[in-house]
Amino acid sequence: MPHAALFVARFCSSAWIGAAVLFVIVGILEVTRGGFDAATKDMLVALRFPAFYLTGATLIGAAWLATCLARDRSELSQRRQMIAICSLLAVLAVMVLDYAFIYQPLLARVTPPGVEKTAAFKQYHNASKYVNLLGLALTLIASVSLNWPRAKARAER
């Protein structure tokens, strides 16, 4: 069980990094490449971000739970396990706060689609970028803590 839990923790934390990076790349391409009018871009915000938050919460929640259950000290030290647990819990908190206090007000500012963007929209958009970067950085800390080989394991090989 501890080995399977460690696998799930490693997989889910790493998967979220890849998924979030891909989401950002696709989102930037959609906005900068042209071909989409303002109303379409606003509709994309309403369509894509709920999936972003649901996927993130699912993967990070699973990674957190699995990290709590990973008790195999031959592969994961207690210190690195605690770093990962705390980092993943912080990511979940950041996601909840981001969704409630940044995404929801941002969504209200693009409803109805095509409405002119205000200074408040730009502030929420910038806040969203930095908060999501924080969440990604915390996930990277957790993923590195979970995936880095233990010193004994490296020395034995």
Backbone as a printed PyTorch tensor [residue, N CA C, xyz], in Angstrom:
tensor([[[  0.8050,  -1.2010,   0.0000],
         [  0.0000,   0.0000,   0.0000],
         [  0.8570,   1.2790,   0.0000]],

        [[  1.8950,   1.3720,   0.8420],
         [  2.7070,   2.5940,   0.8280],
         [  3.3780,   2.8520,  -0.5250]],

        [[  3.8010,   1.7850,  -1.2090],
         [  4.4350,   1.9540,  -2.5290],
         [  3.4210,   2.4860,  -3.5420]],

        [[  2.2130,   1.9460,  -3.5210],
         [  1.1600,   2.4060,  -4.4390],
         [  0.7940,   3.8590,  -4.1300]],

        [[  0.7270,   4.2030,  -2.8600],
         [  0.4040,   5.5820,  -2.4720],
         [  1.4890,   6.5400,  -2.9550]],

        [[  2.7370,   6.1320,  -2.8110],
         [  3.8310,   6.9840,  -3.2760],
         [  3.7680,   7.1570,  -4.7980]],

        [[  3.4490,   6.0830,  -5.5040],
         [  3.2850,   6.1840,  -6.9570],
         [  2.1920,   7.1920,  -7.3090]],

        [[  1.0490,   7.0910,  -6.6570],
         [ -0.0710,   8.0010,  -6.9340],
         [  0.3310,   9.4420,  -6.6160]],

        [[  0.9980,   9.6470,  -5.5010],
         [  1.4360,  11.0010,  -5.1220],
         [  2.3890,  11.5740,  -6.1670]],

        [[  3.3410,  10.7710,  -6.5920],
         [  4.3020,  11.2290,  -7.6030],
         [  3.6110,  11.5070,  -8.9320]],

        [[  2.7630,  10.5720,  -9.3440],
         [  2.0840,  10.7090, -10.6250],
         [  1.1770,  11.9370, -10.6470]],

        [[  0.3320,  12.0810,  -9.6420],
         [ -0.6520,  13.1650,  -9.6440],
         [  0.0070,  14.5400,  -9.5330]],

        [[  1.0160,  14.6690,  -8.7030],
         [  1.6740,  15.9760,  -8.5860],
         [  2.3960,  16.3350,  -9.8780]],

        [[  3.0510,  15.3700, -10.4850],
         [  3.7410,  15.6120, -11.7580],
         [  2.7340,  15.8710, -12.8800]],

        [[  1.6420,  15.1230, -12.8860],
         [  0.6100,  15.3040, -13.9200],
         [  0.0180,  16.7000, -13.8520]],

        [[ -0.1920,  17.2210, -12.6370],
         [ -0.7610,  18.5620, -12.5270],
         [  0.2000,  19.6280, -13.0700]],

        [[  1.4790,  19.4520, -12.8450],
         [  2.4440,  20.4120, -13.3990],
         [  2.3280,  20.4210, -14.9240]],

        [[  2.3260,  19.2510, -15.5360],
         [  2.2020,  19.1700, -16.9830],
         [  0.8820,  19.7210, -17.4880]],

        [[ -0.2120,  19.3730, -16.8310],
         [ -1.5320,  19.8400, -17.2670],
         [ -1.6500,  21.3500, -17.1330]],

        [[ -1.1820,  21.9060, -16.0290],
         [ -1.2880,  23.3520, -15.8120],
         [ -0.4270,  24.1200, -16.8190]],

        [[  0.7590,  23.6230, -17.0860],
         [  1.6350,  24.2820, -18.0710],
         [  0.9910,  24.2270, -19.4550]],

        [[  0.4540,  23.0840, -19.8370],
         [ -0.2140,  22.9720, -21.1320],
         [ -1.4140,  23.9110, -21.1970]],

        [[ -2.1810,  23.9960, -20.1380],
         [ -3.3360,  24.8900, -20.0880],
         [ -2.9060,  26.3350, -20.3420]],

        [[ -1.8430,  26.7530, -19.6900],
         [ -1.3530,  28.1230, -19.8540],
         [ -0.8760,  28.3480, -21.2920]],

        [[ -0.1250,  27.4020, -21.8430],
         [  0.3760,  27.5500, -23.2170],
         [ -0.7850,  27.6820, -24.1950]],

        [[ -1.7660,  26.7960, -24.0790],
         [ -2.9250,  26.8430, -24.9820],
         [ -3.6970,  28.1490, -24.7830]],

        [[ -3.8800,  28.5570, -23.5360],
         [ -4.5940,  29.7960, -23.2560],
         [ -3.9090,  31.0150, -23.8440]],

        [[ -2.6010,  31.0690, -23.7290],
         [ -1.8450,  32.1930, -24.2920],
         [ -1.9430,  32.1850, -25.8180]],

        [[ -1.8290,  31.0130, -26.4180],
         [ -1.9320,  30.9220, -27.8760],
         [ -3.3060,  31.3640, -28.3660]],

        [[ -4.3490,  30.9810, -27.6500],
         [ -5.7030,  31.3740, -28.0560],
         [ -5.8820,  32.8880, -28.0310]],

        [[ -5.3010,  33.5260, -27.0440],
         [ -5.4810,  34.9670, -26.8790],
         [ -4.5720,  35.7630, -27.8110]],

        [[ -3.3630,  35.2650, -28.0600],
         [ -2.3900,  36.0570, -28.8200],
         [ -2.3810,  35.7690, -30.3180]],

        [[ -2.8140,  34.6300, -30.7500],
         [ -2.7470,  34.2590, -32.1620],
         [ -3.7900,  34.9790, -33.0170]],

        [[ -4.8000,  35.5030, -32.4050],
         [ -5.8430,  36.1600, -33.1870],
         [ -6.8700,  35.1630, -33.6830]],

        [[ -7.8700,  35.6980, -34.3870],
         [ -8.9150,  34.8350, -34.8950],
         [-10.0840,  34.6990, -33.9500]],

        [[ -9.8970,  35.1060, -32.7090],
         [-10.9750,  35.0690, -31.7310],
         [-11.3700,  36.4940, -31.4020]],

        [[-12.6620,  36.7860, -31.4650],
         [-13.1110,  38.1130, -31.0510],
         [-13.2160,  38.1530, -29.5300]],

        [[-13.4670,  39.3380, -28.9830],
         [-13.5060,  39.5250, -27.5280],
         [-14.5630,  38.6450, -26.8730]],

        [[-15.7170,  38.5070, -27.5080],
         [-16.7900,  37.6910, -26.9300],
         [-16.3720,  36.2200, -26.8410]],

        [[-15.7000,  35.7160, -27.8570],
         [-15.2460,  34.3230, -27.8470],
         [-14.1990,  34.1120, -26.7580]],

        [[-13.2670,  35.0460, -26.6300],
         [-12.2450,  34.9400, -25.5780],
         [-12.9020,  34.9140, -24.2020]],

        [[-13.9280,  35.7430, -24.0210],
         [-14.6300,  35.7710, -22.7300],
         [-15.3590,  34.4520, -22.4710]],

        [[-15.9400,  33.8750, -23.5110],
         [-16.6220,  32.5890, -23.3490],
         [-15.6310,  31.4820, -23.0080]],

        [[-14.4230,  31.5720, -23.5600],
         [-13.3980,  30.5730, -23.2430],
         [-13.0440,  30.6020, -21.7590]],

        [[-13.0450,  31.7860, -21.1630],
         [-12.7810,  31.9020, -19.7190],
         [-13.8200,  31.1080, -18.9410]],

        [[-15.0740,  31.2550, -19.3300],
         [-16.1580,  30.5560, -18.6360],
         [-16.1430,  29.0560, -18.9000]],

        [[-15.6570,  28.6520, -20.0580],
         [-15.6590,  27.2300, -20.4040],
         [-14.4500,  26.4680, -19.8780]],

        [[-13.2690,  27.0740, -19.9690],
         [-12.0420,  26.3420, -19.6630],
         [-11.6910,  26.3120, -18.1800]],

        [[-11.8970,  27.4240, -17.4890],
         [-11.3960,  27.4950, -16.1230],
         [-12.0830,  26.5730, -15.1250]],

        [[-13.3810,  26.3240, -15.2140],
         [-13.9410,  25.3330, -14.2830],
         [-13.2580,  23.9670, -14.4050]],

        [[-12.9390,  23.5590, -15.6350],
         [-12.2150,  22.2910, -15.8280],
         [-10.8080,  22.3770, -15.2490]],

        [[-10.1700,  23.5400, -15.3870],
         [ -8.8370,  23.7610, -14.8220],
         [ -8.8580,  23.5490, -13.3050]],

        [[ -9.8110,  24.1920, -12.6340],
         [ -9.8850,  24.0700, -11.1800],
         [-10.2870,  22.6710, -10.7330]],

        [[-11.2200,  22.0440, -11.4460],
         [-11.6460,  20.6890, -11.0890],
         [-10.5000,  19.6920, -11.2670]],

        [[ -9.8030,  19.7940, -12.3880],
         [ -8.6680,  18.8950, -12.6340],
         [ -7.5720,  19.1230, -11.6010]],

        [[ -7.2600,  20.3820, -11.3360],
         [ -6.2280,  20.6930, -10.3500],
         [ -6.5830,  20.1940,  -8.9640]],

        [[ -7.8110,  20.4520,  -8.5470],
         [ -8.2310,  20.0180,  -7.2050],
         [ -8.2260,  18.4940,  -7.0990]],

        [[ -8.6320,  17.8200,  -8.1600],
         [ -8.6450,  16.3570,  -8.1470],
         [ -7.2280,  15.7920,  -8.0650]],

        [[ -6.3420,  16.2700,  -8.9360],
         [ -4.9680,  15.7550,  -8.9460],
         [ -4.2170,  16.1250,  -7.6690]],

        [[ -4.3310,  17.3650,  -7.2420],
         [ -3.6020,  17.7840,  -6.0360],
         [ -4.2100,  17.1380,  -4.7940]],

        [[ -5.5310,  17.0300,  -4.7470],
         [ -6.1650,  16.3440,  -3.6140],
         [ -5.7450,  14.8920,  -3.5200]],

        [[ -5.7010,  14.2120,  -4.6700],
         [ -5.2490,  12.8150,  -4.6870],
         [ -3.7770,  12.7090,  -4.2910]],

        [[ -2.9610,  13.6460,  -4.7760],
         [ -1.5370,  13.6440,  -4.4250],
         [ -1.3570,  13.8610,  -2.9270]],

        [[ -2.1340,  14.7860,  -2.3560],
         [ -2.0320,  15.0580,  -0.9180],
         [ -2.4210,  13.8220,  -0.1030]],

        [[ -3.5690,  13.2240,  -0.4270],
         [ -4.0270,  12.0470,   0.3010],
         [ -3.0200,  10.9010,   0.1740]],

        [[ -2.5430,  10.6730,  -1.0310],
         [ -1.5720,   9.5970,  -1.2530],
         [ -0.2630,   9.8710,  -0.5170]],

        [[  0.1490,  11.1280,  -0.4720],
         [  1.3760,  11.4760,   0.2600],
         [  1.1970,  11.1880,   1.7460]],

        [[  0.0200,  11.4730,   2.2660],
         [ -0.2580,  11.1680,   3.6820],
         [ -0.1930,   9.6680,   3.9510]],

        [[ -0.5640,   8.8620,   2.9630],
         [ -0.5790,   7.4020,   3.1210],
         [  0.7500,   6.7310,   2.7870]],

        [[  1.6660,   7.4490,   2.1730],
         [  2.9620,   6.8820,   1.7690],
         [  3.8790,   6.8310,   2.9860]],

        [[  4.0080,   5.6880,   3.5480],
         [  4.7880,   5.5340,   4.7850],
         [  6.0760,   4.7370,   4.5820]],

        [[  6.4690,   4.4990,   3.3540],
         [  7.6620,   3.7070,   3.0820],
         [  8.8930,   4.5960,   3.2370]],

        [[  9.5880,   4.4570,   4.3210],
         [ 10.7380,   5.3140,   4.6140],
         [ 11.9810,   4.9540,   3.7950]],

        [[ 11.9420,   3.8410,   3.0640],
         [ 13.1070,   3.5150,   2.2320],
         [ 13.1700,   4.4220,   1.0010]],

        [[ 12.0380,   4.9490,   0.5530],
         [ 12.0210,   5.8050,  -0.6340],
         [ 11.7110,   7.2650,  -0.3280]],

        [[ 11.0300,   7.5360,   0.7690],
         [ 10.5830,   8.8890,   1.0730],
         [ 10.8270,   9.1860,   2.5540]],

        [[ 11.7380,  10.0970,   2.8110],
         [ 12.0270,  10.4410,   4.2050],
         [ 10.8340,  11.1780,   4.8090]],

        [[ 10.7710,  11.1570,   6.1150],
         [  9.6850,  11.8450,   6.8180],
         [  9.7420,  13.3520,   6.5410]],

        [[ 10.9290,  13.9060,   6.4520],
         [ 11.0900,  15.3430,   6.1810],
         [ 10.5310,  15.7130,   4.8150]],

        [[ 10.9020,  14.9330,   3.7880],
         [ 10.3990,  15.2320,   2.4450],
         [  8.9010,  14.9700,   2.3430]],

        [[  8.4140,  13.9770,   3.0780],
         [  6.9750,  13.7230,   3.0990],
         [  6.2340,  14.9240,   3.6870]],

        [[  6.7500,  15.4860,   4.7680],
         [  6.1020,  16.6450,   5.3920],
         [  6.1680,  17.8800,   4.4890]],

        [[  7.2760,  18.0590,   3.7930],
         [  7.3840,  19.1690,   2.8350],
         [  6.3070,  19.0200,   1.7660]],

        [[  6.1600,  17.8040,   1.2390],
         [  5.1620,  17.5570,   0.1960],
         [  3.7470,  17.7410,   0.7270]],

        [[  3.4600,  17.2130,   1.8960],
         [  2.1170,  17.3520,   2.4850],
         [  1.7650,  18.8250,   2.6710]],

        [[  2.6750,  19.5730,   3.2480],
         [  2.4160,  21.0030,   3.4910],
         [  2.3050,  21.7860,   2.1820]],

        [[  3.1620,  21.4780,   1.2200],
         [  3.1170,  22.1660,  -0.0680],
         [  1.8070,  21.8750,  -0.7990]],

        [[  1.4000,  20.6140,  -0.8050],
         [  0.1630,  20.2460,  -1.4940],
         [ -1.0650,  20.8390,  -0.8020]],

        [[ -1.0380,  20.8700,   0.5020],
         [ -2.1360,  21.5020,   1.2400],
         [ -2.2010,  22.9930,   0.9340]],

        [[ -1.0490,  23.6270,   0.8290],
         [ -0.9940,  25.0430,   0.4570],
         [ -1.5210,  25.2650,  -0.9540]],

        [[ -1.2080,  24.3430,  -1.8760],
         [ -1.7240,  24.4550,  -3.2450],
         [ -3.2480,  24.3840,  -3.2320]],

        [[ -3.7960,  23.4490,  -2.4770],
         [ -5.2570,  23.3450,  -2.3960],
         [ -5.8720,  24.6250,  -1.8380]],

        [[ -5.2470,  25.1890,  -0.8180],
         [ -5.7470,  26.4430,  -0.2390],
         [ -5.6740,  27.5750,  -1.2560]],

        [[ -4.5700,  27.6500,  -1.9740],
         [ -4.4000,  28.6870,  -3.0070],
         [ -5.4770,  28.5310,  -4.0800]],

        [[ -5.7510,  27.2900,  -4.4920],
         [ -6.7750,  27.0590,  -5.5110],
         [ -8.1560,  27.5090,  -5.0480]],

        [[ -8.5030,  27.1800,  -3.8230],
         [ -9.8140,  27.5650,  -3.2860],
         [ -9.9280,  29.0820,  -3.2190]],

        [[ -8.8990,  29.7290,  -2.6950],
         [ -8.9130,  31.1910,  -2.6000],
         [ -8.9260,  31.8330,  -3.9840]],

        [[ -8.1440,  31.2880,  -4.9070],
         [ -8.1000,  31.7960,  -6.2710],
         [ -9.4770,  31.6920,  -6.9220]],

        [[-10.1040,  30.5380,  -6.7920],
         [-11.4130,  30.3340,  -7.4020],
         [-12.4480,  31.3010,  -6.8340]],

        [[-12.4700,  31.4290,  -5.5200],
         [-13.4930,  32.2520,  -4.8690],
         [-13.2470,  33.7510,  -5.0090]],

        [[-12.0030,  34.1690,  -4.8580],
         [-11.7310,  35.5960,  -4.7520],
         [-11.0800,  36.2290,  -5.9880]],

        [[-10.6780,  35.4040,  -6.9450],
         [-10.1010,  35.9630,  -8.1770],
         [-10.8990,  35.5120,  -9.3950]],

        [[-11.0690,  34.1960,  -9.5650],
         [-11.7540,  33.7220, -10.7650],
         [-13.2130,  34.1720, -10.8180]],

        [[-13.9430,  34.0020,  -9.7310],
         [-15.3630,  34.3830,  -9.7480],
         [-15.5490,  35.8750, -10.0580]],

        [[-14.8120,  36.7850,  -9.4060],
         [-14.9370,  38.2030,  -9.7800],
         [-14.4570,  38.4740, -11.2180]],

        [[-13.4440,  37.7570, -11.6610],
         [-12.9590,  37.9120, -13.0390],
         [-14.0400,  37.4730, -14.0220]],

        [[-14.6740,  36.3540, -13.7420],
         [-15.7500,  35.8590, -14.5990],
         [-16.8940,  36.8740, -14.6750]],

        [[-17.2070,  37.4930, -13.5570],
         [-18.2700,  38.5090, -13.5510],
         [-17.9130,  39.6920, -14.4460]],

        [[-16.6270,  39.9410, -14.6090],
         [-16.1790,  41.0710, -15.4300],
         [-16.1210,  40.7560, -16.9230]],

        [[-16.3310,  39.5010, -17.2850],
         [-16.4050,  39.1350, -18.7060],
         [-17.8050,  38.6270, -19.0570]],

        [[-18.7480,  38.9190, -18.1860],
         [-20.1310,  38.5390, -18.4060],
         [-20.9740,  39.7990, -18.5040]],

        [[-21.6930,  39.9900, -19.5810],
         [-21.8500,  39.1400, -20.7480],
         [-20.5830,  39.1700, -21.6090]],

        [[-20.3860,  38.1230, -22.4090],
         [-19.1980,  38.0630, -23.2630],
         [-19.1010,  39.2720, -24.1860]],

        [[-17.8720,  39.7720, -24.2870],
         [-17.6160,  40.8940, -25.1780],
         [-17.6560,  42.2490, -24.5070]],

        [[-18.0070,  42.2750, -23.2260],
         [-18.0650,  43.5370, -22.4950],
         [-16.6590,  44.1540, -22.4360]],

        [[-16.5850,  45.4700, -22.4210],
         [-15.2890,  46.1570, -22.3900],
         [-14.5500,  45.8470, -21.0880]],

        [[-13.2440,  45.6330, -21.2050],
         [-12.4190,  45.2960, -20.0370],
         [-12.0750,  46.5560, -19.2570]],

        [[-12.2760,  46.4900, -17.9570],
         [-12.0060,  47.6210, -17.0750],
         [-10.6400,  47.4520, -16.4200]],

        [[-10.2370,  48.4540, -15.6620],
         [ -8.9930,  48.3630, -14.8910],
         [ -9.0990,  47.2480, -13.8520]],

        [[-10.2790,  47.0520, -13.2930],
         [-10.4810,  45.9800, -12.3100],
         [-10.2420,  44.6140, -12.9590]],

        [[-10.6990,  44.4440, -14.1880],
         [-10.4470,  43.1910, -14.9080],
         [ -8.9540,  42.9310, -15.0020]],

        [[ -8.2080,  43.9510, -15.3940],
         [ -6.7600,  43.7970, -15.5450],
         [ -6.0880,  43.4550, -14.2110]],

        [[ -6.5790,  44.0450, -13.1170],
         [ -6.0200,  43.7390, -11.7930],
         [ -6.2910,  42.2820, -11.4230]],

        [[ -7.5230,  41.8310, -11.6220],
         [ -7.8470,  40.4350, -11.3230],
         [ -7.0710,  39.4790, -12.2350]],

        [[ -6.9240,  39.8450, -13.4920],
         [ -6.1830,  39.0010, -14.4280],
         [ -4.7200,  38.8770, -14.0020]],

        [[ -4.1120,  39.9900, -13.6250],
         [ -2.7180,  39.9340, -13.1470],
         [ -2.6100,  39.1390, -11.8620]],

        [[ -3.5550,  39.3490, -10.9510],
         [ -3.5450,  38.5700,  -9.7010],
         [ -3.6580,  37.0850, -10.0080]],

        [[ -4.5020,  36.7390, -10.9650],
         [ -4.6800,  35.3400, -11.3400],
         [ -3.3750,  34.7300, -11.8430]],

        [[ -2.6490,  35.4710, -12.6610],
         [ -1.3750,  34.9640, -13.1830],
         [ -0.4040,  34.6510, -12.0450]],

        [[ -0.2820,  35.5750, -11.0990],
         [  0.6940,  35.3880, -10.0260],
         [  0.2530,  34.3160,  -9.0220]],

        [[ -1.0330,  34.2480,  -8.7510],
         [ -1.5330,  33.2300,  -7.8250],
         [ -1.3800,  31.8430,  -8.4450]],

        [[ -1.6620,  31.7200,  -9.7330],
         [ -1.4790,  30.4320, -10.3930],
         [ -0.0030,  30.0460, -10.4730]],

        [[  0.8640,  31.0240, -10.6490],
         [  2.3050,  30.7510, -10.6260],
         [  2.7330,  30.2660,  -9.2350]],

        [[  2.1890,  30.8680,  -8.1940],
         [  2.4760,  30.4190,  -6.8260],
         [  2.0310,  28.9700,  -6.6390]],

        [[  0.8260,  28.6570,  -7.0860],
         [  0.3300,  27.2830,  -6.9670],
         [  1.2050,  26.2960,  -7.7150]],

        [[  1.6380,  26.6890,  -8.8940],
         [  2.5110,  25.8210,  -9.6830],
         [  3.8700,  25.6430,  -9.0030]],

        [[  4.4130,  26.7130,  -8.4410],
         [  5.7030,  26.6250,  -7.7330],
         [  5.5890,  25.7090,  -6.5150]],

        [[  4.5030,  25.8300,  -5.7750],
         [  4.2930,  24.9570,  -4.6120],
         [  4.1410,  23.4970,  -5.0420]],

        [[  3.4780,  23.2820,  -6.1620],
         [  3.3360,  21.9160,  -6.6860],
         [  4.6940,  21.3710,  -7.1030]],

        [[  5.5180,  22.2160,  -7.6960],
         [  6.8620,  21.7910,  -8.0890],
         [  7.6830,  21.4040,  -6.8620]],

        [[  7.5770,  22.1800,  -5.7970],
         [  8.2780,  21.8430,  -4.5400],
         [  7.8260,  20.4740,  -4.0440]],

        [[  6.5150,  20.2410,  -4.0390],
         [  5.9880,  18.9550,  -3.5820],
         [  6.4600,  17.8190,  -4.4930]],

        [[  6.3950,  18.0450,  -5.7900],
         [  6.7720,  17.0030,  -6.7400],
         [  8.2540,  16.6590,  -6.6360]],

        [[  9.0820,  17.6580,  -6.4900],
         [ 10.5200,  17.3960,  -6.3130],
         [ 10.7460,  16.6360,  -5.0100]],

        [[ 10.0730,  17.0330,  -3.9480],
         [ 10.2090,  16.3270,  -2.6650],
         [  9.8060,  14.8610,  -2.7890]],

        [[  8.7640,  14.6030,  -3.5500],
         [  8.2770,  13.2280,  -3.7140],
         [  9.1370,  12.3950,  -4.6620]],

        [[  9.6830,  13.0250,  -5.6900],
         [ 10.3820,  12.2860,  -6.7350],
         [ 11.8930,  12.1800,  -6.5520]],

        [[ 12.4880,  13.0640,  -5.7660],
         [ 13.9420,  13.0570,  -5.6180],
         [ 14.3860,  11.7600,  -4.9560]],

        [[ 15.3910,  11.0940,  -5.5200],
         [ 15.8480,   9.8360,  -4.9260],
         [ 16.4300,  10.0580,  -3.5320]],

        [[ 16.1770,   9.1310,  -2.6640],
         [ 16.7060,   9.2060,  -1.3100],
         [ 18.2130,   8.9880,  -1.3550]],

        [[ 18.9530,   9.6230,  -0.4750],
         [ 20.4190,   9.5700,  -0.4910],
         [ 20.9330,   8.1290,  -0.4530]],

        [[ 20.3620,   7.2720,   0.3890],
         [ 20.8060,   5.8830,   0.4650],
         [ 20.5730,   5.1640,  -0.8530]],

        [[ 19.4320,   5.4050,  -1.4550],
         [ 19.1140,   4.7520,  -2.7220],
         [ 20.1090,   5.1580,  -3.8080]],

        [[ 20.5260,   6.4090,  -3.8200],
         [ 21.5090,   6.8680,  -4.8100],
         [ 22.8560,   6.2320,  -4.5550]],

        [[ 23.2610,   6.1400,  -3.2770],
         [ 24.5680,   5.6020,  -2.9380],
         [ 24.6710,   4.1050,  -3.2450]],

        [[ 23.5540,   3.3810,  -3.1220],
         [ 23.5610,   1.9500,  -3.3450],
         [ 23.6790,   1.5880,  -4.8120]],

        [[ 23.3240,   2.4720,  -5.7040],
         [ 23.3080,   2.1560,  -7.1460],
         [ 24.6180,   2.3370,  -7.7430]]])
